[in-house]
mmCIF file of C-alpha atoms and ligand atoms in Angstrom:
data_model
loop_
_atom_site.group_PDB
_atom_site.id
_atom_site.type_symbol
_atom_site.label_atom_id
_atom_site.label_comp_id
_atom_site.label_asym_id
_atom_site.label_seq_id
_atom_site.Cartn_x
_atom_site.Cartn_y
_atom_site.Cartn_z
ATOM 1 C CA MET A 24 -19.693 -16.606 -11.499
ATOM 2 C CA ILE A 25 -23.140 -17.233 -9.858
ATOM 3 C CA ILE A 26 -26.039 -14.884 -11.417
ATOM 4 C CA VAL A 27 -29.360 -14.517 -8.950
ATOM 5 C CA LEU A 28 -32.248 -14.280 -10.415
ATOM 6 C CA ARG A 29 -35.466 -12.261 -9.941
ATOM 7 C CA PRO A 30 -38.389 -14.228 -8.482
ATOM 8 C CA ASP A 31 -40.353 -12.940 -11.494
ATOM 9 C CA SER A 32 -37.992 -13.047 -14.193
ATOM 10 C CA THR A 33 -39.546 -14.672 -17.197
ATOM 11 C CA ASP A 34 -38.273 -17.239 -19.304
ATOM 12 C CA SER A 35 -37.378 -14.910 -22.091
ATOM 13 C CA GLN A 36 -35.390 -13.346 -19.748
ATOM 14 C CA ILE A 37 -33.756 -16.224 -19.078
ATOM 15 C CA ASP A 38 -33.168 -17.710 -22.439
ATOM 16 C CA HIS A 39 -31.503 -14.050 -23.612
ATOM 17 C CA ILE A 40 -29.099 -14.344 -19.956
ATOM 18 C CA LEU A 41 -28.256 -18.148 -21.543
ATOM 19 C CA GLU A 42 -27.103 -16.552 -25.097
ATOM 20 C CA ARG A 43 -25.036 -13.872 -23.947
ATOM 21 C CA ILE A 44 -23.616 -16.212 -21.800
ATOM 22 C CA THR A 45 -22.513 -18.086 -24.927
ATOM 23 C CA GLU A 46 -21.949 -15.504 -26.999
ATOM 24 C CA LEU A 47 -18.583 -14.972 -24.910
ATOM 25 C CA GLY A 48 -18.124 -18.805 -24.974
ATOM 26 C CA LEU A 49 -18.355 -19.292 -21.580
ATOM 27 C CA LYS A 50 -21.048 -22.324 -20.189
ATOM 28 C CA ALA A 51 -24.240 -21.718 -18.147
ATOM 29 C CA HIS A 52 -25.599 -24.448 -15.092
ATOM 30 C CA VAL A 53 -28.690 -23.161 -14.620
ATOM 31 C CA SER A 54 -30.814 -24.510 -11.533
ATOM 32 C CA ARG A 55 -34.305 -23.650 -11.265
ATOM 33 C CA GLY A 56 -35.834 -23.352 -7.545
ATOM 34 C CA GLU A 57 -39.238 -23.232 -5.871
ATOM 35 C CA THR A 58 -39.425 -19.508 -6.127
ATOM 36 C CA ARG A 59 -35.668 -18.617 -8.241
ATOM 37 C CA THR A 60 -33.999 -19.379 -10.728
ATOM 38 C CA ILE A 61 -30.045 -19.157 -10.521
ATOM 39 C CA ILE A 62 -27.433 -19.731 -13.265
ATOM 40 C CA GLY A 63 -24.095 -20.678 -13.004
ATOM 41 C CA VAL A 64 -21.450 -19.380 -15.174
ATOM 42 C CA ILE A 65 -18.284 -21.756 -15.755
ATOM 43 C CA GLY A 66 -14.992 -21.327 -17.834
ATOM 44 C CA ASP A 67 -12.880 -17.903 -17.467
ATOM 45 C CA GLU A 68 -14.117 -15.433 -15.590
ATOM 46 C CA SER A 69 -12.142 -12.609 -16.190
ATOM 47 C CA LYS A 70 -14.129 -12.217 -19.390
ATOM 48 C CA LEU A 71 -17.156 -11.879 -17.250
ATOM 49 C CA GLN A 72 -15.927 -9.075 -15.013
ATOM 50 C CA ALA A 73 -16.412 -6.701 -17.594
ATOM 51 C CA GLN A 74 -19.690 -7.469 -18.201
ATOM 52 C CA PRO A 75 -22.569 -5.656 -17.174
ATOM 53 C CA PHE A 76 -25.131 -8.474 -16.695
ATOM 54 C CA LEU A 77 -27.084 -6.438 -13.329
ATOM 55 C CA ALA A 78 -28.020 -4.188 -16.644
ATOM 56 C CA ILE A 79 -30.478 -7.156 -18.203
ATOM 57 C CA PRO A 80 -34.138 -7.408 -17.259
ATOM 58 C CA GLY A 81 -34.593 -10.228 -14.816
ATOM 59 C CA VAL A 82 -31.362 -10.469 -13.353
ATOM 60 C CA GLU A 83 -31.740 -9.399 -9.190
ATOM 61 C CA GLN A 84 -27.033 -10.250 -8.690
ATOM 62 C CA VAL A 85 -24.297 -11.575 -9.629
ATOM 63 C CA MET A 86 -21.684 -12.600 -7.480
ATOM 64 C CA PRO A 87 -18.028 -13.294 -8.812
ATOM 65 C CA ILE A 88 -16.379 -16.280 -7.210
ATOM 66 C CA LEU A 89 -12.873 -14.926 -7.753
ATOM 67 C CA LYS A 90 -11.468 -11.485 -6.473
ATOM 68 C CA PRO A 91 -11.075 -8.517 -9.050
ATOM 69 C CA PHE A 92 -7.448 -8.799 -8.654
ATOM 70 C CA LYS A 93 -5.195 -11.224 -10.122
ATOM 71 C CA LEU A 94 -1.551 -11.054 -9.825
ATOM 72 C CA ALA A 95 -1.740 -9.475 -6.649
ATOM 73 C CA SER A 96 -4.322 -12.234 -5.067
ATOM 74 C CA ARG A 97 -3.582 -15.361 -2.770
ATOM 75 C CA GLU A 98 -5.677 -17.510 -4.816
ATOM 76 C CA LEU A 99 -3.332 -17.388 -7.492
ATOM 77 C CA HIS A 100 0.343 -17.122 -5.558
ATOM 78 C CA LYS A 101 -0.113 -18.703 -2.120
ATOM 79 C CA ALA A 102 3.583 -17.514 -0.409
ATOM 80 C CA ASP A 103 3.818 -14.745 0.873
ATOM 81 C CA THR A 104 6.146 -12.761 -1.339
ATOM 82 C CA VAL A 105 9.695 -11.330 -0.406
ATOM 83 C CA VAL A 106 10.740 -8.151 -1.764
ATOM 84 C CA THR A 107 14.272 -6.881 -1.597
ATOM 85 C CA VAL A 108 14.775 -2.836 -1.105
ATOM 86 C CA GLY A 109 18.532 -1.802 -1.934
ATOM 87 C CA ALA A 110 19.947 -4.657 -4.185
ATOM 88 C CA ASP A 111 22.015 -2.303 -6.623
ATOM 89 C CA ALA A 112 21.701 0.919 -4.216
ATOM 90 C CA GLY A 113 25.626 0.379 -4.788
ATOM 91 C CA PRO A 114 28.883 -1.148 -2.297
ATOM 92 C CA GLY A 115 28.600 -0.434 1.614
ATOM 93 C CA VAL A 116 24.698 -0.693 1.218
ATOM 94 C CA GLU A 117 22.930 -3.541 2.907
ATOM 95 C CA PRO A 118 20.086 -5.563 0.806
ATOM 96 C CA VAL A 119 17.292 -5.586 3.396
ATOM 97 C CA GLN A 120 14.454 -7.811 2.965
ATOM 98 C CA ILE A 121 11.046 -7.692 3.593
ATOM 99 C CA GLY A 122 8.164 -10.034 4.011
ATOM 100 C CA GLY A 123 8.316 -13.912 5.288
ATOM 101 C CA GLY A 124 9.183 -13.111 8.977
ATOM 102 C CA ALA A 125 11.913 -10.446 7.815
ATOM 103 C CA LEU A 126 10.671 -6.536 9.189
ATOM 104 C CA LEU A 127 11.329 -3.477 7.065
ATOM 105 C CA MET A 128 11.902 -0.478 9.706
ATOM 106 C CA ILE A 129 11.591 2.655 7.563
ATOM 107 C CA ALA A 130 12.681 5.682 9.454
ATOM 108 C CA GLY A 131 13.405 9.195 8.904
ATOM 109 C CA PRO A 132 12.234 12.753 8.880
ATOM 110 C CA CYS A 133 9.260 13.310 6.865
ATOM 111 C CA ALA A 134 10.871 16.076 4.859
ATOM 112 C CA ILE A 135 14.290 16.242 3.758
ATOM 113 C CA GLU A 136 15.327 19.746 5.187
ATOM 114 C CA GLY A 137 19.291 19.549 4.425
ATOM 115 C CA ALA A 138 22.123 17.304 4.445
ATOM 116 C CA GLU A 139 23.310 18.108 8.161
ATOM 117 C CA ILE A 140 20.339 17.115 9.640
ATOM 118 C CA LEU A 141 19.033 14.501 8.063
ATOM 119 C CA ASP A 142 22.833 13.140 8.519
ATOM 120 C CA THR A 143 22.069 13.622 12.364
ATOM 121 C CA ILE A 144 18.855 11.723 11.885
ATOM 122 C CA ALA A 145 20.089 8.741 9.991
ATOM 123 C CA GLY A 146 22.779 8.341 12.580
ATOM 124 C CA HIS A 147 20.340 7.635 15.700
ATOM 125 C CA VAL A 148 17.973 5.876 14.068
ATOM 126 C CA LYS A 149 20.748 3.665 12.226
ATOM 127 C CA ALA A 150 22.113 2.891 15.515
ATOM 128 C CA ALA A 151 18.201 2.179 16.629
ATOM 129 C CA GLY A 152 17.935 -0.255 14.150
ATOM 130 C CA ALA A 153 15.834 1.077 11.272
ATOM 131 C CA ASN A 154 16.790 -0.886 7.894
ATOM 132 C CA VAL A 155 15.511 1.771 5.645
ATOM 133 C CA LEU A 156 15.755 5.699 5.713
ATOM 134 C CA ARG A 157 12.898 7.781 4.515
ATOM 135 C CA GLY A 158 12.502 11.713 3.577
ATOM 136 C CA GLY A 159 10.925 13.599 1.319
ATOM 137 C CA ALA A 160 11.544 15.283 -1.751
ATOM 138 C CA PHE A 161 8.128 15.782 -2.634
ATOM 139 C CA LYS A 162 5.636 16.933 -0.039
ATOM 140 C CA PRO A 163 1.786 16.270 -0.863
ATOM 141 C CA ARG A 164 1.183 19.125 1.147
ATOM 142 C CA THR A 165 -2.796 20.389 2.144
ATOM 143 C CA SER A 166 -1.790 23.737 1.560
ATOM 144 C CA PRO A 167 0.175 25.213 -1.821
ATOM 145 C CA TYR A 168 1.913 28.046 0.956
ATOM 146 C CA ALA A 169 3.939 25.040 2.885
ATOM 147 C CA PHE A 170 6.996 23.704 2.728
ATOM 148 C CA GLN A 171 6.960 21.438 -0.974
ATOM 149 C CA GLY A 172 9.732 19.733 -0.414
ATOM 150 C CA MET A 173 13.597 20.469 -2.063
ATOM 151 C CA GLY A 174 12.739 18.726 -5.061
ATOM 152 C CA GLU A 175 15.887 16.923 -6.800
ATOM 153 C CA ARG A 176 18.438 18.758 -4.544
ATOM 154 C CA GLY A 177 16.873 16.958 -1.584
ATOM 155 C CA LEU A 178 17.582 13.719 -3.382
ATOM 156 C CA GLU A 179 20.617 14.198 -3.446
ATOM 157 C CA ILE A 180 20.833 14.591 -0.176
ATOM 158 C CA LEU A 181 19.212 11.734 1.029
ATOM 159 C CA ARG A 182 21.025 9.494 -1.273
ATOM 160 C CA SER A 183 24.551 10.436 0.169
ATOM 161 C CA VAL A 184 23.305 10.231 3.602
ATOM 162 C CA GLY A 185 21.836 6.804 2.538
ATOM 163 C CA HIS A 186 25.001 5.879 1.377
ATOM 164 C CA ALA A 187 27.170 6.932 4.516
ATOM 165 C CA HIS A 188 25.024 4.780 6.917
ATOM 166 C CA GLY A 189 24.817 1.687 4.675
ATOM 167 C CA MET A 190 20.877 2.207 3.952
ATOM 168 C CA PRO A 191 18.664 2.212 1.664
ATOM 169 C CA VAL A 192 16.617 4.995 0.726
ATOM 170 C CA VAL A 193 12.557 5.539 0.274
ATOM 171 C CA THR A 194 11.207 8.354 -0.806
ATOM 172 C CA GLU A 195 7.584 9.697 -2.393
ATOM 173 C CA VAL A 196 7.281 10.157 -6.123
ATOM 174 C CA MET A 197 3.959 12.485 -6.894
ATOM 175 C CA ASP A 198 3.398 12.350 -10.499
ATOM 176 C CA PRO A 199 4.497 10.105 -13.058
ATOM 177 C CA ARG A 200 6.424 12.774 -14.674
ATOM 178 C CA GLN A 201 8.919 12.067 -11.826
ATOM 179 C CA VAL A 202 9.209 8.763 -11.918
ATOM 180 C CA ASP A 203 12.594 8.873 -14.397
ATOM 181 C CA LEU A 204 14.136 10.944 -11.618
ATOM 182 C CA VAL A 205 13.191 9.917 -8.540
ATOM 183 C CA HIS A 206 14.222 6.148 -9.441
ATOM 184 C CA ARG A 207 18.171 7.001 -10.395
ATOM 185 C CA TYR A 208 18.126 8.411 -6.870
ATOM 186 C CA THR A 209 15.895 5.854 -4.712
ATOM 187 C CA ASP A 210 15.551 1.979 -3.652
ATOM 188 C CA MET A 211 12.072 2.323 -3.174
ATOM 189 C CA PHE A 212 9.064 4.516 -4.430
ATOM 190 C CA GLN A 213 6.793 5.856 -2.030
ATOM 191 C CA ILE A 214 2.666 6.226 -3.431
ATOM 192 C CA GLY A 215 1.236 8.115 -0.704
ATOM 193 C CA ALA A 216 -2.192 8.199 0.580
ATOM 194 C CA ARG A 217 -3.117 11.411 -1.519
ATOM 195 C CA ASN A 218 -1.956 9.139 -5.101
ATOM 196 C CA MET A 219 -2.721 5.683 -4.562
ATOM 197 C CA GLN A 220 -5.722 6.080 -7.402
ATOM 198 C CA ASN A 221 -3.172 7.907 -9.343
ATOM 199 C CA PHE A 222 -3.592 5.532 -11.931
ATOM 200 C CA ASP A 223 -0.798 7.075 -14.599
ATOM 201 C CA LEU A 224 1.417 7.066 -11.579
ATOM 202 C CA LEU A 225 0.866 3.325 -10.170
ATOM 203 C CA LYS A 226 1.236 1.860 -14.150
ATOM 204 C CA GLU A 227 4.798 4.341 -14.623
ATOM 205 C CA VAL A 228 5.991 2.856 -11.437
ATOM 206 C CA GLY A 229 4.583 -0.612 -12.573
ATOM 207 C CA MET A 230 7.412 -0.741 -15.462
ATOM 208 C CA THR A 231 10.026 -0.480 -13.142
ATOM 209 C CA LYS A 232 11.736 -3.218 -11.352
ATOM 210 C CA LYS A 233 11.955 -0.715 -8.444
ATOM 211 C CA PRO A 234 10.068 -1.789 -4.920
ATOM 212 C CA VAL A 235 7.215 0.318 -4.379
ATOM 213 C CA LEU A 236 5.777 1.599 -1.011
ATOM 214 C CA LEU A 237 1.883 1.862 -1.964
ATOM 215 C CA LYS A 238 0.257 3.637 0.915
ATOM 216 C CA ARG A 239 -3.577 3.260 1.270
ATOM 217 C CA GLY A 240 -5.959 5.979 0.271
ATOM 218 C CA MET A 241 -7.262 7.846 3.307
ATOM 219 C CA SER A 242 -11.175 6.760 1.977
ATOM 220 C CA ALA A 243 -9.768 3.318 0.135
ATOM 221 C CA THR A 244 -11.040 -0.067 1.166
ATOM 222 C CA VAL A 245 -8.821 -3.028 1.572
ATOM 223 C CA LYS A 246 -10.317 -4.212 -1.791
ATOM 224 C CA ASP A 247 -9.134 -0.423 -3.757
ATOM 225 C CA LEU A 248 -5.611 -1.085 -2.114
ATOM 226 C CA LEU A 249 -5.184 -4.452 -3.515
ATOM 227 C CA MET A 250 -6.711 -3.000 -7.068
ATOM 228 C CA SER A 251 -4.407 -0.343 -7.193
ATOM 229 C CA ALA A 252 -1.303 -2.835 -6.795
ATOM 230 C CA GLU A 253 -2.582 -5.152 -8.947
ATOM 231 C CA TYR A 254 -2.491 -2.127 -11.071
ATOM 232 C CA ILE A 255 1.925 -2.209 -10.722
ATOM 233 C CA LEU A 256 1.718 -5.739 -10.631
ATOM 234 C CA SER A 257 0.191 -5.815 -14.045
ATOM 235 C CA GLU A 258 2.450 -3.633 -15.457
ATOM 236 C CA GLY A 259 5.696 -6.256 -14.907
ATOM 237 C CA ASN A 260 6.791 -5.020 -11.441
ATOM 238 C CA PRO A 261 5.919 -7.770 -8.735
ATOM 239 C CA ASN A 262 8.144 -5.637 -6.164
ATOM 240 C CA VAL A 263 4.883 -4.039 -4.042
ATOM 241 C CA VAL A 264 5.180 -3.870 -0.283
ATOM 242 C CA LEU A 265 1.594 -2.495 0.767
ATOM 243 C CA CYS A 266 1.294 0.595 3.935
ATOM 244 C CA GLU A 267 -2.002 0.437 6.266
ATOM 245 C CA ARG A 268 -1.753 4.706 7.610
ATOM 246 C CA GLY A 269 -5.119 5.338 8.694
ATOM 247 C CA VAL A 270 -7.759 6.490 7.040
ATOM 248 C CA ARG A 271 -10.607 8.890 8.190
ATOM 249 C CA SER A 272 -12.552 9.038 10.380
ATOM 250 C CA PHE A 273 -15.278 10.930 12.273
ATOM 251 C CA GLU A 274 -12.792 11.172 15.775
ATOM 252 C CA ASP A 275 -11.049 14.116 16.280
ATOM 253 C CA SER A 276 -8.224 13.477 18.671
ATOM 254 C CA THR A 277 -5.870 11.406 16.135
ATOM 255 C CA ARG A 278 -4.873 12.790 12.768
ATOM 256 C CA ASN A 279 -6.961 9.317 11.401
ATOM 257 C CA MET A 280 -8.091 5.889 12.609
ATOM 258 C CA LEU A 281 -5.055 3.352 12.623
ATOM 259 C CA ASP A 282 -6.980 0.106 10.905
ATOM 260 C CA LEU A 283 -5.567 -2.553 12.278
ATOM 261 C CA SER A 284 -7.603 -5.375 10.798
ATOM 262 C CA ALA A 285 -7.124 -4.442 7.359
ATOM 263 C CA VAL A 286 -3.185 -5.918 8.363
ATOM 264 C CA PRO A 287 -4.617 -9.483 8.849
ATOM 265 C CA ASN A 288 -7.191 -8.481 6.159
ATOM 266 C CA ALA A 289 -4.714 -7.700 4.089
ATOM 267 C CA LYS A 290 -2.616 -10.274 3.970
ATOM 268 C CA GLY A 291 -5.302 -12.902 3.960
ATOM 269 C CA GLN A 292 -6.487 -12.100 0.330
ATOM 270 C CA SER A 293 -2.850 -11.536 -0.872
ATOM 271 C CA HIS A 294 0.538 -12.506 -1.274
ATOM 272 C CA LEU A 295 1.797 -8.806 -0.933
ATOM 273 C CA PRO A 296 3.290 -7.548 2.647
ATOM 274 C CA ILE A 297 1.807 -4.988 4.451
ATOM 275 C CA ILE A 298 3.218 -2.266 6.838
ATOM 276 C CA ILE A 299 2.007 0.524 9.186
ATOM 277 C CA ASP A 300 2.330 3.813 9.442
ATOM 278 C CA PRO A 301 1.755 4.716 13.029
ATOM 279 C CA SER A 302 2.564 8.221 12.784
ATOM 280 C CA HIS A 303 0.139 9.521 9.827
ATOM 281 C CA ALA A 304 -2.625 6.889 11.693
ATOM 282 C CA THR A 305 -2.292 8.697 14.538
ATOM 283 C CA GLY A 306 -0.421 12.476 14.430
ATOM 284 C CA ARG A 307 0.838 11.353 18.142
ATOM 285 C CA PRO A 308 4.050 10.502 19.397
ATOM 286 C CA ASP A 309 2.482 9.655 22.405
ATOM 287 C CA LEU A 310 0.638 6.757 20.628
ATOM 288 C CA ILE A 311 2.832 5.488 18.354
ATOM 289 C CA PRO A 312 4.284 2.723 19.772
ATOM 290 C CA ALA A 313 1.600 1.497 21.343
ATOM 291 C CA MET A 314 0.543 1.366 17.800
ATOM 292 C CA SER A 315 3.525 -0.145 17.030
ATOM 293 C CA LYS A 316 3.603 -3.185 18.907
ATOM 294 C CA ALA A 317 -0.212 -3.885 18.324
ATOM 295 C CA GLY A 318 0.468 -3.877 14.426
ATOM 296 C CA ILE A 319 3.535 -5.864 14.325
ATOM 297 C CA ALA A 320 1.412 -8.293 16.603
ATOM 298 C CA ALA A 321 -1.324 -8.234 13.887
ATOM 299 C CA GLY A 322 1.385 -9.305 11.432
ATOM 300 C CA ALA A 323 2.284 -6.511 10.062
ATOM 301 C CA ASP A 324 6.094 -6.803 7.893
ATOM 302 C CA GLY A 325 7.325 -3.629 9.347
ATOM 303 C CA VAL A 326 6.427 -0.109 9.907
ATOM 304 C CA HIS A 327 7.170 3.291 9.023
ATOM 305 C CA ILE A 328 8.124 6.034 11.497
ATOM 306 C CA GLU A 329 8.824 9.426 10.951
ATOM 307 C CA VAL A 330 11.822 10.582 13.549
ATOM 308 C CA HIS A 331 12.994 14.023 13.978
ATOM 309 C CA SER A 332 15.823 15.315 16.056
ATOM 310 C CA CYS A 333 14.080 18.881 16.632
ATOM 311 C CA PRO A 334 10.807 18.021 15.823
ATOM 312 C CA GLU A 335 10.136 21.928 16.657
ATOM 313 C CA LYS A 336 11.668 22.961 13.774
ATOM 314 C CA ALA A 337 10.724 20.734 11.537
ATOM 315 C CA LEU A 338 9.151 21.919 7.997
ATOM 316 C CA SER A 339 6.606 19.255 7.921
ATOM 317 C CA ASP A 340 4.806 17.082 10.386
ATOM 318 C CA GLY A 341 7.194 17.918 13.565
ATOM 319 C CA PRO A 342 4.444 17.740 16.015
ATOM 320 C CA GLN A 343 3.748 13.841 15.187
ATOM 321 C CA ALA A 344 7.601 12.688 14.994
ATOM 322 C CA LEU A 345 9.387 10.955 17.872
ATOM 323 C CA LEU A 346 12.824 12.108 19.131
ATOM 324 C CA PRO A 347 15.469 10.093 18.625
ATOM 325 C CA ALA A 348 15.443 8.488 22.036
ATOM 326 C CA GLN A 349 11.847 8.208 21.475
ATOM 327 C CA TYR A 350 12.639 6.362 18.805
ATOM 328 C CA ALA A 351 15.482 4.048 20.082
ATOM 329 C CA THR A 352 13.278 2.696 23.565
ATOM 330 C CA LEU A 353 10.739 1.468 21.004
ATOM 331 C CA MET A 354 12.949 -0.047 18.611
ATOM 332 C CA LYS A 355 14.362 -2.006 21.592
ATOM 333 C CA GLU A 356 10.797 -3.225 22.797
ATOM 334 C CA LEU A 357 9.918 -3.665 19.333
ATOM 335 C CA ARG A 358 12.904 -6.431 18.618
ATOM 336 C CA ARG A 359 12.107 -8.657 21.513
ATOM 337 C CA LEU A 360 8.353 -8.441 20.252
ATOM 338 C CA ALA A 361 10.294 -9.460 16.700
ATOM 339 C CA ASP A 362 11.952 -12.083 18.527
ATOM 340 C CA LEU A 363 8.767 -13.790 20.205
ATOM 341 C CA LEU A 364 6.869 -13.760 17.224
ATOM 342 C CA GLY A 365 10.427 -15.448 15.321
ATOM 343 C CA LYS A 366 10.616 -12.776 12.821
ATOM 344 C CA THR A 367 14.238 -10.596 12.252
ATOM 345 C CA PHE A 368 15.334 -7.015 11.390
HETATM 346 C C1 PEP B 424 4.247 11.004 4.459
HETATM 347 O O1 PEP B 424 4.713 9.793 4.262
HETATM 348 O O2 PEP B 424 5.010 11.984 4.429
HETATM 349 C C2 PEP B 424 3.242 11.145 3.938
HETATM 350 C C3 PEP B 424 2.892 12.265 3.079
HETATM 351 O O3 PEP B 424 2.089 10.357 4.018
HETATM 352 P P1 PEP B 424 0.768 9.998 3.380
HETATM 353 O O4 PEP B 424 0.625 9.744 2.012
HETATM 354 O O5 PEP B 424 0.326 8.538 4.008
HETATM 355 O O6 PEP B 424 0.079 10.944 3.973
HETATM 356 MN MN1 MN B 425 4.955 12.942 6.988
#
């Protein structure tokens, strides 16, 4: 960490800062320039991160050298992490790898609405090349009067349809009290944008070994996203996949604004895989194909797309759902792009 002092800092203020550094068991290197003094602090930076040096008189700026996230950082873990989804999903279900060139293609309806409809959608997306089936049983809805999801019955349906089609499944968990239940039925927890900083929930899924799809909050920075990943990793679960799903902006012709730069940005700082969700990012089926291709071209490790066989009857997010035929066309194009980039799904 580097501490930059104010031009008018006094010798007694500098002595006081040096005392604080010594108290923490660290070494200081003082460099006196013409107008300013700079103190380099040498030693375990984690001891410093909790210290409010900026509150000490005479200090103008404090600059950490290391990232505040450790386990999520590429500084300590150079190689891309590969996460396996569905390793213990049972017979007939093919585990799926993500990261290091393997793409995660999640598709399915926003919400689980019934066995028959989910089975129909699963058949279509599997045939098109999707490798993980999605569907929400607990839905975070803006209105308490909107469809809230089928709960445990929905989870049972998701699991059995996943098995029938040989696909691992992912579903959202909204509350720490749901973690045990959802754990029994799913191969991957989804933590939604609204819960990205539900720290108790992050800790709870961190205490399992099940992969977690962690979606970026609507007004979260990439650093916030990585700090949330750090919560999960620091509890002992290394299986985190990040997801860029758009952030709130002034643009009102799309649901959110897809931040494609978040993909290479997160990858530069972290070894964790990151996928994009153009469905929630745009809210518009006409924009999803172009954004999916752009995401893969930008280095994303997969795409997460909502598909419904009858969007006009969907109980949640119908207007943004791709029809199965549109999804199949897109997947053909994505396969060509993946080939070109030396990636597989
Ligand atoms: C969803 O995946 O259906 C969902 C609610 O996503 P998000 O948390 O990104 O809004
Ligand atoms: Mn949705």
